């Protein structure tokens, strides 16, 4: 099964469920799980909020370095940050060695349970989320191999992802 060596890269808006779904998926597949933001903090030896305080460009450069490193591993479910699609190189790095799945969750669902204090880009208010979706939605669709709508239960989203993996690979 070709898929059993590839990574699964989950992309989508902040709060769409990438980390939660990724942990469950990794367990089901006996893959490693990597949260890209945690990985960036590890390699940069600094917090995401501090990296953003320097500049968004500083953070994005660390993100690209994380993509370079993570795209070389196998058998991992990787939960990417919401803005990973802002740089074409990031997605190019993962294209051959990963199944890229866009977790598409309605903004209203995200707003119900997102913790704004842990999201540097939302420091100016939740309405920023609508603007981010407008800026990024087409990019998520363009870069993904598959799109999964996460508007129900976690089990439904996991079942949709597993169905893709089982049918396509």
mmCIF file of C-alpha atoms in Angstrom:
data_model
loop_
_atom_site.group_PDB
_atom_site.id
_atom_site.type_symbol
_atom_site.label_atom_id
_atom_site.label_comp_id
_atom_site.label_asym_id
_atom_site.label_seq_id
_atom_site.Cartn_x
_atom_site.Cartn_y
_atom_site.Cartn_z
ATOM 1 C CA UNK A 1 0.000 0.000 0.000
ATOM 2 C CA UNK A 2 1.693 3.157 -1.258
ATOM 3 C CA UNK A 3 -0.032 5.293 1.372
ATOM 4 C CA UNK A 4 1.569 3.385 4.228
ATOM 5 C CA UNK A 5 4.847 5.225 3.748
ATOM 6 C CA UNK A 6 3.509 8.647 2.866
ATOM 7 C CA UNK A 7 2.803 11.367 5.383
ATOM 8 C CA UNK A 8 -0.666 12.744 5.814
ATOM 9 C CA UNK A 9 -0.551 16.529 5.921
ATOM 10 C CA UNK A 10 -3.658 18.189 7.332
ATOM 11 C CA UNK A 11 -4.189 21.781 6.214
ATOM 12 C CA UNK A 12 -6.987 24.247 6.907
ATOM 13 C CA UNK A 13 -8.041 27.224 8.962
ATOM 14 C CA UNK A 14 -6.995 27.554 12.584
ATOM 15 C CA UNK A 15 -9.554 25.790 14.733
ATOM 16 C CA UNK A 16 -10.760 23.474 11.956
ATOM 17 C CA UNK A 17 -9.712 20.359 13.882
ATOM 18 C CA UNK A 18 -6.341 19.484 12.347
ATOM 19 C CA UNK A 19 -4.598 18.684 15.633
ATOM 20 C CA UNK A 20 -7.485 16.785 17.211
ATOM 21 C CA UNK A 21 -8.188 14.799 14.046
ATOM 22 C CA UNK A 22 -4.473 14.295 13.437
ATOM 23 C CA UNK A 23 -3.896 12.685 16.835
ATOM 24 C CA UNK A 24 -6.805 10.270 16.324
ATOM 25 C CA UNK A 25 -5.766 9.484 12.758
ATOM 26 C CA UNK A 26 -2.139 8.831 13.731
ATOM 27 C CA UNK A 27 -3.271 6.368 16.378
ATOM 28 C CA UNK A 28 -5.579 4.551 13.935
ATOM 29 C CA UNK A 29 -2.798 4.281 11.326
ATOM 30 C CA UNK A 30 0.046 3.588 13.787
ATOM 31 C CA UNK A 31 1.766 6.717 12.484
ATOM 32 C CA UNK A 32 3.668 9.359 14.421
ATOM 33 C CA UNK A 33 1.805 12.595 15.067
ATOM 34 C CA UNK A 34 3.496 15.979 14.644
ATOM 35 C CA UNK A 35 1.907 19.337 15.339
ATOM 36 C CA UNK A 36 3.860 21.725 13.112
ATOM 37 C CA UNK A 37 3.537 24.655 15.523
ATOM 38 C CA UNK A 38 5.028 22.553 18.340
ATOM 39 C CA UNK A 39 7.784 21.433 15.978
ATOM 40 C CA UNK A 40 8.545 25.057 14.996
ATOM 41 C CA UNK A 41 8.822 26.013 18.675
ATOM 42 C CA UNK A 42 11.221 23.105 19.171
ATOM 43 C CA UNK A 43 13.559 23.932 16.269
ATOM 44 C CA UNK A 44 13.402 27.715 16.835
ATOM 45 C CA UNK A 45 13.774 27.296 20.587
ATOM 46 C CA UNK A 46 11.122 29.988 21.004
ATOM 47 C CA UNK A 47 7.339 30.321 21.213
ATOM 48 C CA UNK A 48 5.090 30.959 18.219
ATOM 49 C CA UNK A 49 3.923 34.240 19.782
ATOM 50 C CA UNK A 50 7.534 35.430 20.223
ATOM 51 C CA UNK A 51 8.383 34.476 16.645
ATOM 52 C CA UNK A 52 5.349 36.501 15.497
ATOM 53 C CA UNK A 53 6.376 39.438 17.709
ATOM 54 C CA UNK A 54 9.589 39.738 15.681
ATOM 55 C CA UNK A 55 7.461 39.654 12.508
ATOM 56 C CA UNK A 56 5.089 37.390 10.634
ATOM 57 C CA UNK A 57 7.878 36.948 8.062
ATOM 58 C CA UNK A 58 10.176 35.633 10.787
ATOM 59 C CA UNK A 59 7.573 33.063 11.785
ATOM 60 C CA UNK A 60 6.917 32.092 8.143
ATOM 61 C CA UNK A 61 10.660 31.503 7.594
ATOM 62 C CA UNK A 62 10.724 29.118 10.562
ATOM 63 C CA UNK A 63 7.602 27.461 9.175
ATOM 64 C CA UNK A 64 9.347 26.857 5.845
ATOM 65 C CA UNK A 65 12.341 25.363 7.650
ATOM 66 C CA UNK A 66 9.955 23.042 9.499
ATOM 67 C CA UNK A 67 8.380 22.048 6.172
ATOM 68 C CA UNK A 68 11.830 21.282 4.717
ATOM 69 C CA UNK A 69 12.609 18.957 7.606
ATOM 70 C CA UNK A 70 9.189 17.337 7.999
ATOM 71 C CA UNK A 71 8.763 16.649 4.288
ATOM 72 C CA UNK A 72 11.728 14.247 4.486
ATOM 73 C CA UNK A 73 10.190 11.910 7.040
ATOM 74 C CA UNK A 74 7.678 9.101 6.494
ATOM 75 C CA UNK A 75 4.658 7.607 8.202
ATOM 76 C CA UNK A 76 3.572 10.702 10.093
ATOM 77 C CA UNK A 77 0.359 12.635 10.387
ATOM 78 C CA UNK A 78 1.321 16.310 10.376
ATOM 79 C CA UNK A 79 -1.017 19.054 11.505
ATOM 80 C CA UNK A 80 0.109 22.198 9.669
ATOM 81 C CA UNK A 81 -0.462 25.750 10.797
ATOM 82 C CA UNK A 82 -3.305 27.578 9.071
ATOM 83 C CA UNK A 83 -0.974 29.807 7.048
ATOM 84 C CA UNK A 84 1.359 27.096 5.728
ATOM 85 C CA UNK A 85 -0.270 27.572 2.309
ATOM 86 C CA UNK A 86 0.913 31.183 2.106
ATOM 87 C CA UNK A 87 4.254 30.068 0.663
ATOM 88 C CA UNK A 88 4.186 27.875 -2.425
ATOM 89 C CA UNK A 89 7.506 26.254 -1.442
ATOM 90 C CA UNK A 90 5.944 24.833 1.731
ATOM 91 C CA UNK A 91 3.318 22.946 -0.200
ATOM 92 C CA UNK A 92 5.710 21.905 -2.960
ATOM 93 C CA UNK A 93 7.922 20.253 -0.351
ATOM 94 C CA UNK A 94 5.056 18.007 0.789
ATOM 95 C CA UNK A 95 3.404 17.336 -2.553
ATOM 96 C CA UNK A 96 5.216 14.096 -3.509
ATOM 97 C CA UNK A 97 5.692 12.514 -0.087
ATOM 98 C CA UNK A 98 2.335 13.338 1.476
ATOM 99 C CA UNK A 99 -1.373 12.994 1.085
ATOM 100 C CA UNK A 100 -2.563 16.576 1.601
ATOM 101 C CA UNK A 101 -6.036 16.814 3.113
ATOM 102 C CA UNK A 102 -7.878 20.100 3.550
ATOM 103 C CA UNK A 103 -10.026 20.022 6.696
ATOM 104 C CA UNK A 104 -12.831 22.396 5.748
ATOM 105 C CA UNK A 105 -14.849 23.529 8.747
ATOM 106 C CA UNK A 106 -17.474 26.300 8.700
ATOM 107 C CA UNK A 107 -16.303 29.502 10.431
ATOM 108 C CA UNK A 108 -19.370 29.474 12.701
ATOM 109 C CA UNK A 109 -18.287 26.069 14.083
ATOM 110 C CA UNK A 110 -14.726 27.305 14.598
ATOM 111 C CA UNK A 111 -15.894 30.413 16.459
ATOM 112 C CA UNK A 112 -17.928 28.295 18.870
ATOM 113 C CA UNK A 113 -14.861 26.750 20.449
ATOM 114 C CA UNK A 114 -11.672 28.599 19.491
ATOM 115 C CA UNK A 115 -9.511 30.119 22.230
ATOM 116 C CA UNK A 116 -8.590 33.532 20.818
ATOM 117 C CA UNK A 117 -5.898 34.095 23.466
ATOM 118 C CA UNK A 118 -3.796 31.287 21.967
ATOM 119 C CA UNK A 119 -4.057 32.576 18.398
ATOM 120 C CA UNK A 120 -1.698 35.517 17.638
ATOM 121 C CA UNK A 121 -3.453 36.341 14.369
ATOM 122 C CA UNK A 122 -6.796 36.751 16.168
ATOM 123 C CA UNK A 123 -5.557 39.349 18.645
ATOM 124 C CA UNK A 124 -7.593 41.974 16.771
ATOM 125 C CA UNK A 125 -10.848 40.035 17.114
ATOM 126 C CA UNK A 126 -12.656 36.995 15.776
ATOM 127 C CA UNK A 127 -13.803 38.806 12.607
ATOM 128 C CA UNK A 128 -10.204 38.381 11.391
ATOM 129 C CA UNK A 129 -11.113 34.719 10.860
ATOM 130 C CA UNK A 130 -13.556 35.638 8.066
ATOM 131 C CA UNK A 131 -10.866 37.715 6.364
ATOM 132 C CA UNK A 132 -8.333 34.876 6.682
ATOM 133 C CA UNK A 133 -10.795 32.416 5.173
ATOM 134 C CA UNK A 134 -11.417 34.773 2.257
ATOM 135 C CA UNK A 135 -7.644 35.084 1.684
ATOM 136 C CA UNK A 136 -6.826 31.404 2.089
ATOM 137 C CA UNK A 137 -9.786 29.257 1.034
ATOM 138 C CA UNK A 138 -8.812 28.975 -2.635
ATOM 139 C CA UNK A 139 -5.214 28.167 -1.650
ATOM 140 C CA UNK A 140 -6.359 25.297 0.601
ATOM 141 C CA UNK A 141 -8.447 23.918 -2.258
ATOM 142 C CA UNK A 142 -5.647 24.354 -4.804
ATOM 143 C CA UNK A 143 -2.981 22.636 -2.713
ATOM 144 C CA UNK A 144 -4.956 19.730 -1.270
ATOM 145 C CA UNK A 145 -5.290 16.308 -2.810
ATOM 146 C CA UNK A 146 -8.553 15.750 -0.926
ATOM 147 C CA UNK A 147 -11.046 17.924 0.959
ATOM 148 C CA UNK A 148 -12.956 16.754 4.024
ATOM 149 C CA UNK A 149 -15.775 18.831 5.477
ATOM 150 C CA UNK A 150 -15.651 18.815 9.276
ATOM 151 C CA UNK A 151 -19.129 20.014 10.216
ATOM 152 C CA UNK A 152 -20.317 17.044 12.229
ATOM 153 C CA UNK A 153 -18.739 14.772 14.810
ATOM 154 C CA UNK A 154 -15.059 13.897 15.065
ATOM 155 C CA UNK A 155 -15.965 10.316 14.178
ATOM 156 C CA UNK A 156 -17.605 11.455 10.937
ATOM 157 C CA UNK A 157 -14.529 13.444 9.923
ATOM 158 C CA UNK A 158 -12.187 10.554 10.794
ATOM 159 C CA UNK A 159 -14.408 8.135 8.854
ATOM 160 C CA UNK A 160 -14.250 10.443 5.817
ATOM 161 C CA UNK A 161 -10.455 10.589 5.969
ATOM 162 C CA UNK A 162 -10.119 6.824 6.486
ATOM 163 C CA UNK A 163 -12.459 6.234 3.537
ATOM 164 C CA UNK A 164 -10.175 8.332 1.304
ATOM 165 C CA UNK A 165 -7.107 6.437 2.486
ATOM 166 C CA UNK A 166 -8.736 3.020 2.082
ATOM 167 C CA UNK A 167 -10.280 3.755 -1.328
ATOM 168 C CA UNK A 168 -7.418 5.617 -2.954
ATOM 169 C CA UNK A 169 -4.505 3.650 -1.579
#
